C-alpha cells in the first residue's frame, strides 16, 4: 500500500515522478504529493485525492529540479487529507520524507518528541519517524545517513522510506523493511520505486533492495549498506517486462484489459511447461524438489483474498489427485496463531503481488519452524518469491486493476500443473486421467477466448441487476471457491453486498434472505453435483429469488430454471473454475461500470496490501 517514486539525475524530476505515481496509483489513491530539491530550496506539494488532482494543483508551481521524491497514499494513520499526505517536512524544514508502511511504536516516540517541544502538522506515523531522525541528527551532530540508521534500529513495524535533504543536493537515502523497493540504474541517473512500473520506460537494469538495507543514491553512484554500516554489493538484475504490459492498450480500464488478456496469460503460463501430446509437465520448481512435495505429510496453503480462493480450489485438486491432506489458511490468522508445523509439512504460498504483508510474515514464521516453502507468485523478484525455497511463477504479467482477475486464473493453472506433476511422480493418478487433464488444460486458452466473445451477454445481465442491494453466489465442489471469488469481485468494484456459499449450505441460514429482490448467481456446470445444484436452484426459484446461472453449453435443464444464464464450454470439473470465474469477473466489471464506479481504483482498497 502506498506507492513511492524517487529520481536523481539530469532530467527534470517532476515529469518522471508524476508518471511514476500514475503507474503506482493502484497501490493507494487517497492523496499524493512530491518534494523537489533545487539549489538548496526544498519544495513540497501535496493534495488529497487521486494523482490527477495533484497534477492540476501543480500547474504554475515551481517544478524545476533534477532530484525529487513522490508518494501516492493509502491511509493508515490519519484520514485522507492534504495535511496527512506525503511527503512530510521535518520540524526544521531541512528534510523531506515519504513512507510506505506502518511504524508501530510511533506513539511512544511521539510522546518523547512532544516532551522535547516538537509540534506535529499531521496525524501520521511518518512525520513521527521523520522528526525522530531529525532529533537524532541534531543531538548526535551526525550525518543524515547515520541518523537514519540509528532511528531504524529503534523503530518497529514496516517501512520503505525515501528521504531528501536540503544540504545534500543530489542524494536520495532509501531504506526498507517489509515494504518493497526497486532501484533502476540509468546512465548518470537512478530511479527508485515501489515496483518496476515507473522504471521500465527508462532502464531494465534494476536492484531489488532487501530488508534492513539502506541505499545512498546519487546520479552516478549507488551504495548499499546494512544497518550496521557495512557495504553490500548491489545485485543487478534485468527486468523481464515490456512497457506495453503496464499500459491500457486501448481498453477503458486495466480491469477489462486484464480480463481480456486471459487467453494469452493462461497460454503463457502453460507454455514450456505443459505438452499434452508428449504427456509431459515440466516444472523445474516441482521436479527439483519432488521428494519434498511428493512425500509431504501435509500441505498448508497460505494466502489472502483472491489468492486464498485459488488456494481453496487447489485444496480440492491436490487432495483428489495427490492424496495429500491440504489445509488452507488465511495468512492473517496463521501468523498470529501458534500453528503446528511438523517436519515433512510443505507450505504453498500464493500471491499475485508477492508483497502482501500478512503472507510474508506468515511465511517467515513457517520458515522459522523449518517448513519448506513453495511460492506461486506473479510478481517476479518480489519478497514472497525470494522467501520461497522453490516455486512457480504464474506469468500473468503485471496486474494493475485492483480487482485480481488474470492472476487468479494464472494461479489456478499453475496449481493444477503442480498437482498433476506431483500426482504423476507419486503414481496417484491413472495414465488416462493424467492425459485427459493435460488435454483439457491445454484447451483452456481457446475456451476462455470463446467465453470472452460473449461478454456482451453479461453486460446485459449486469444492466438488469445493477440496482440490487445484495447478491448471493452459490457453487458446489470445485466451484464453491469460485462462488466466494464471484462475491468478492462484486463487492470490491460495485459496492454491492454479496456473499458466497456452498450451494447446499444455503439451507442452513442464507435462504432466509431470498425473496423476489435477491439475485442468486449459481455456478452450475455439468459435474458430479449437477443434479444436486439443480435442486438448490429449484429451492431458490420456489422462494421467488432471481436465478442467474453459469452453465455448461447444452444444459437445457438449468437454463430453463434460470431467469438469466451464461453458457461456458464443457470441461473437466477440476478445470472448470478457470472458466467459470470469467463470467463472474465480467459481471462484476459491468455492474461496477453501470454504477459509475472507478473499477480500477475502488474506494478504500489498494492493490498490494503491504500493511497488516
Ligand atoms: O497480491 P496478493 O495475491 O497476495 O493479494 C491478496 C489480496 O490482497 C488480493 O487478492 C485482494 O483480495 C484483491 N483485491 C482481490 O481482487
Coordinates of C-alpha atoms in Angstrom, one line a residue, residues 218-526:
X218 CA 23.3 9.8 -6.3
X219 CA 23.1 10.2 -10.1
X220 CA 26.4 8.4 -10.7
X221 CA 26.6 6.2 -7.6
X222 CA 24.5 3.6 -5.7
X223 CA 25.8 2.5 -2.4
X224 CA 24.0 -0.2 -0.5
X225 CA 24.7 -0.8 3.2
X226 CA 23.2 -2.8 6.0
X227 CA 22.0 -1.1 9.2
X228 CA 25.4 -2.0 10.7
X229 CA 27.0 0.4 8.1
X230 CA 28.7 -2.4 6.2
X231 CA 28.7 -2.1 2.4
X232 CA 26.8 -4.7 0.4
X233 CA 27.4 -5.3 -3.3
X234 CA 24.2 -4.4 -5.2
X235 CA 22.9 -7.4 -7.2
X236 CA 21.8 -6.1 -10.6
X237 CA 19.1 -8.0 -12.4
X238 CA 17.4 -7.4 -15.8
X239 CA 13.7 -6.7 -15.9
X240 CA 11.7 -9.1 -18.0
X241 CA 8.8 -6.8 -18.7
X242 CA 7.7 -4.5 -21.6
X243 CA 6.2 -1.1 -21.3
X244 CA 3.1 -2.2 -23.2
X245 CA 2.3 -4.6 -20.4
X246 CA 1.7 -1.8 -18.0
X247 CA -0.4 0.4 -20.3
X248 CA -4.1 0.2 -21.1
X249 CA -3.6 -0.6 -24.7
X250 CA -6.8 0.9 -25.9
X251 CA -9.1 -0.5 -23.2
X252 CA -11.1 1.8 -21.0
X253 CA -9.8 0.2 -17.7
X254 CA -7.0 -2.1 -16.7
X255 CA -9.5 -4.5 -15.2
X256 CA -11.2 -5.2 -18.5
X257 CA -7.9 -5.3 -20.3
X258 CA -6.7 -7.9 -17.8
X259 CA -9.9 -9.9 -18.1
X260 CA -9.5 -10.0 -21.9
X261 CA -5.8 -10.8 -21.7
X262 CA -6.6 -14.2 -20.0
X263 CA -6.4 -16.4 -23.1
X264 CA -2.8 -15.2 -23.6
X265 CA -1.8 -15.1 -20.0
X266 CA -3.0 -18.6 -19.4
X267 CA -1.3 -19.7 -22.6
X268 CA 2.0 -18.0 -21.3
X269 CA 1.6 -19.8 -18.0
X270 CA 1.3 -23.2 -19.7
X271 CA 3.9 -22.5 -22.4
X272 CA 7.1 -24.5 -22.0
X273 CA 5.6 -26.4 -19.0
X274 CA 2.7 -28.4 -20.5
X275 CA 3.0 -30.6 -23.5
X276 CA -0.2 -32.7 -23.9
X277 CA 1.0 -34.5 -27.0
X278 CA 4.0 -35.8 -25.2
X279 CA 2.1 -36.3 -22.0
X280 CA 4.5 -34.0 -20.1
X281 CA 4.5 -31.4 -17.4
X282 CA 7.9 -29.8 -16.8
X283 CA 8.1 -27.5 -13.8
X284 CA 11.6 -27.1 -12.6
X285 CA 10.4 -25.8 -9.2
X286 CA 8.4 -29.1 -8.7
X287 CA 10.8 -31.5 -10.4
X288 CA 13.9 -30.3 -8.5
X289 CA 12.0 -30.6 -5.2
X290 CA 9.8 -33.6 -5.9
X291 CA 10.9 -35.5 -2.8
X292 CA 9.8 -32.7 -0.5
X293 CA 6.5 -32.3 -2.3
X294 CA 5.6 -35.9 -3.1
X295 CA 6.4 -37.1 0.4
X296 CA 4.7 -34.1 2.2
X297 CA 2.7 -35.3 5.2
X298 CA 0.5 -32.3 4.8
X299 CA 0.4 -29.2 2.6
X300 CA -0.6 -25.9 4.1
X301 CA -1.7 -23.2 1.7
X302 CA -1.2 -19.7 2.9
X303 CA -2.7 -16.7 1.1
X304 CA -5.1 -13.7 1.3
X305 CA -8.2 -12.6 -0.7
X306 CA -8.4 -13.9 -4.2
X307 CA -5.2 -15.9 -3.8
X308 CA -6.8 -17.6 -0.8
X309 CA -9.7 -18.6 -3.1
X310 CA -7.2 -20.1 -5.5
X311 CA -5.8 -22.0 -2.5
X312 CA -9.3 -23.4 -1.8
X313 CA -9.6 -24.7 -5.4
X314 CA -6.0 -26.2 -5.0
X315 CA -7.0 -28.0 -1.8
X316 CA -9.7 -29.9 -3.7
X317 CA -7.5 -30.6 -6.6
X318 CA -4.4 -31.7 -4.6
X319 CA -6.4 -33.9 -2.3
X320 CA -8.1 -35.5 -5.3
X321 CA -5.1 -36.1 -7.5
X322 CA -2.2 -36.4 -5.0
X323 CA -3.9 -37.8 -1.9
X324 CA -2.0 -35.5 0.3
X325 CA -4.0 -33.7 3.1
X326 CA -4.3 -30.0 2.5
X327 CA -5.2 -27.1 4.8
X328 CA -5.9 -23.6 3.5
X329 CA -5.1 -20.8 5.9
X330 CA -5.7 -17.0 5.9
X331 CA -2.2 -15.6 6.3
X332 CA -3.5 -13.0 8.7
X333 CA -4.8 -15.8 11.0
X334 CA -1.9 -18.1 10.6
X335 CA 0.7 -15.5 11.6
X336 CA -0.9 -14.9 15.0
X337 CA -1.8 -18.5 15.9
X338 CA 0.6 -21.0 17.3
X339 CA 0.2 -23.3 14.3
X340 CA 1.5 -26.9 14.4
X341 CA 4.2 -27.2 11.7
X342 CA 5.8 -30.6 11.5
X343 CA 8.8 -31.8 9.7
X344 CA 7.5 -33.0 6.3
X345 CA 4.9 -30.3 6.0
X346 CA 5.1 -28.2 2.9
X347 CA 3.8 -24.6 2.7
X348 CA 2.4 -23.3 -0.6
X349 CA 2.3 -19.6 -0.6
X350 CA 0.0 -17.9 -3.2
X351 CA 0.3 -14.2 -4.0
X352 CA -0.1 -12.0 -7.0
X353 CA 2.0 -9.1 -5.8
X354 CA 4.4 -11.2 -3.7
X355 CA 4.3 -8.3 -1.2
X356 CA 1.3 -9.0 0.9
X357 CA 2.4 -8.2 4.5
X358 CA 0.4 -10.9 6.2
X359 CA 1.5 -13.6 3.8
X360 CA 5.2 -12.6 4.2
X361 CA 5.1 -12.7 8.0
X362 CA 3.2 -16.0 8.0
X363 CA 5.8 -17.5 5.7
X364 CA 8.7 -16.2 7.8
X365 CA 7.0 -17.9 10.8
X366 CA 6.6 -21.1 8.9
X367 CA 10.2 -21.0 7.6
X368 CA 11.5 -20.4 11.1
X369 CA 9.7 -23.6 12.1
X370 CA 11.5 -25.5 9.4
X371 CA 8.8 -25.7 6.7
X372 CA 9.6 -26.0 3.0
X373 CA 8.0 -23.1 1.1
X374 CA 6.8 -23.4 -2.4
X375 CA 5.7 -20.0 -3.8
X376 CA 3.1 -19.4 -6.5
X377 CA 3.7 -15.8 -7.3
X378 CA 3.0 -13.4 -10.1
X379 CA 5.4 -10.6 -9.5
X380 CA 8.9 -11.7 -10.4
X381 CA 11.6 -10.9 -7.9
X382 CA 9.0 -10.0 -5.2
X383 CA 9.6 -10.6 -1.5
X384 CA 7.5 -13.8 -1.4
X385 CA 9.3 -15.2 -4.5
X386 CA 12.5 -14.6 -2.6
X387 CA 11.4 -16.0 0.7
X388 CA 10.3 -19.3 -1.0
X389 CA 12.6 -22.3 -1.2
X390 CA 11.2 -23.1 -4.6
X391 CA 8.2 -22.1 -6.7
X392 CA 6.5 -21.4 -10.0
X393 CA 5.6 -18.0 -11.4
X394 CA 2.2 -17.5 -12.8
X395 CA 3.5 -15.4 -15.7
X396 CA 0.3 -13.4 -15.9
X397 CA 2.2 -10.1 -16.5
X398 CA 1.7 -7.0 -14.4
X399 CA -1.8 -6.9 -12.9
X400 CA -2.7 -3.3 -12.2
X401 CA -6.5 -3.3 -11.7
X402 CA -7.2 -3.5 -8.0
X403 CA -9.5 -6.5 -8.5
X404 CA -7.5 -9.5 -9.2
X405 CA -8.5 -11.4 -12.4
X406 CA -5.8 -12.7 -14.7
X407 CA -3.6 -13.5 -11.7
X408 CA -6.3 -15.8 -10.3
X409 CA -6.7 -17.9 -13.5
X410 CA -2.8 -18.0 -13.7
X411 CA -2.7 -19.3 -10.1
X412 CA -5.3 -22.0 -10.9
X413 CA -3.4 -23.1 -14.0
X414 CA -0.1 -23.3 -12.1
X415 CA -1.6 -25.1 -9.1
X416 CA -3.3 -27.6 -11.5
X417 CA 0.1 -28.3 -13.1
X418 CA 1.8 -28.6 -9.8
X419 CA -0.8 -31.1 -8.6
X420 CA -0.6 -33.1 -11.9
X421 CA 3.2 -33.1 -11.7
X422 CA 3.2 -34.4 -8.1
X423 CA 0.5 -36.9 -8.8
X424 CA 2.4 -38.3 -11.8
X425 CA 5.6 -38.7 -9.8
X426 CA 3.7 -40.2 -6.9
X427 CA 1.7 -42.5 -9.1
X428 CA -1.6 -41.3 -7.5
X429 CA -3.2 -40.6 -10.9
X430 CA -4.0 -43.0 -13.7
X431 CA -2.4 -42.6 -17.1
X432 CA -5.8 -41.9 -18.7
X433 CA -6.9 -39.3 -16.2
X434 CA -3.4 -37.6 -16.5
X435 CA -3.6 -37.5 -20.3
X436 CA -7.2 -36.3 -20.2
X437 CA -6.5 -33.4 -17.8
X438 CA -3.4 -32.4 -19.8
X439 CA -5.5 -32.2 -22.9
X440 CA -8.2 -30.2 -21.1
X441 CA -5.7 -27.8 -19.6
X442 CA -4.1 -27.2 -23.0
X443 CA -7.5 -26.3 -24.4
X444 CA -8.3 -23.7 -21.7
X445 CA -7.0 -20.6 -23.5
X446 CA -9.2 -21.3 -26.5
X447 CA -12.2 -21.9 -24.3
X448 CA -11.6 -18.7 -22.4
X449 CA -11.5 -16.9 -25.7
X450 CA -14.9 -18.4 -26.6
X451 CA -16.3 -17.1 -23.3
X452 CA -15.0 -13.6 -23.8
X453 CA -16.6 -13.4 -27.3
X454 CA -20.0 -13.4 -25.4
X455 CA -19.1 -10.8 -22.9
X456 CA -22.0 -8.6 -24.1
X457 CA -24.5 -11.1 -22.7
X458 CA -23.0 -10.3 -19.2
X459 CA -23.2 -6.6 -19.9
X460 CA -27.0 -7.0 -20.4
X461 CA -27.3 -9.1 -17.3
X462 CA -25.4 -6.5 -15.3
X463 CA -27.6 -3.8 -16.6
X464 CA -30.7 -5.7 -15.4
X465 CA -29.4 -6.4 -11.8
X466 CA -27.2 -3.4 -11.2
X467 CA -29.7 -1.9 -8.7
X468 CA -29.9 -4.9 -6.4
X469 CA -28.6 -4.2 -2.9
X470 CA -27.4 -7.8 -2.2
X471 CA -26.3 -10.8 -4.2
X472 CA -25.8 -14.5 -3.3
X473 CA -23.3 -16.6 -5.1
X474 CA -23.6 -20.4 -4.8
X475 CA -21.5 -23.2 -6.1
X476 CA -20.6 -26.8 -5.1
X477 CA -17.3 -28.7 -5.1
X478 CA -14.6 -27.1 -7.3
X479 CA -17.0 -24.3 -8.0
X480 CA -17.6 -23.4 -4.3
X481 CA -14.4 -21.3 -4.1
X482 CA -15.5 -19.6 -7.4
X483 CA -18.7 -18.6 -5.7
X484 CA -16.6 -16.9 -3.0
X485 CA -14.5 -15.2 -5.6
X486 CA -17.5 -14.0 -7.6
X487 CA -18.9 -12.4 -4.4
X488 CA -15.6 -10.8 -3.5
X489 CA -15.2 -9.4 -7.1
X490 CA -18.7 -7.9 -7.0
X491 CA -18.2 -6.3 -3.5
X492 CA -14.9 -4.8 -4.4
X493 CA -15.9 -3.0 -7.6
X494 CA -19.7 -2.4 -7.4
X495 CA -20.0 -1.8 -3.6
X496 CA -23.0 -4.3 -3.6
X497 CA -23.1 -6.5 -0.6
X498 CA -22.5 -10.1 -1.8
X499 CA -22.0 -13.4 -0.1
X500 CA -20.6 -16.7 -1.5
X501 CA -21.7 -20.0 0.0
X502 CA -21.5 -23.7 -0.8
X503 CA -24.9 -24.2 -2.5
X504 CA -26.1 -26.8 -0.1
X505 CA -25.2 -24.7 2.9
X506 CA -27.6 -22.1 1.8
X507 CA -30.4 -24.0 3.5
X508 CA -28.7 -23.5 6.9
X509 CA -29.3 -19.8 7.1
X510 CA -28.8 -17.6 4.0
X511 CA -32.0 -18.9 2.4
X512 CA -33.8 -16.5 4.8
X513 CA -32.5 -13.7 2.6
X514 CA -34.2 -15.0 -0.5
X515 CA -37.1 -13.0 -1.9
X516 CA -38.1 -11.6 -5.3
X517 CA -35.4 -8.9 -5.0
X518 CA -32.4 -11.1 -4.4
X519 CA -30.3 -12.2 -7.4
X520 CA -28.7 -15.6 -6.8
X521 CA -25.8 -16.5 -9.0
X522 CA -25.4 -20.2 -9.4
X523 CA -22.2 -21.8 -10.8
X524 CA -23.9 -24.8 -12.1
X525 CA -21.7 -26.5 -14.6
X526 CA -22.1 -30.2 -15.5

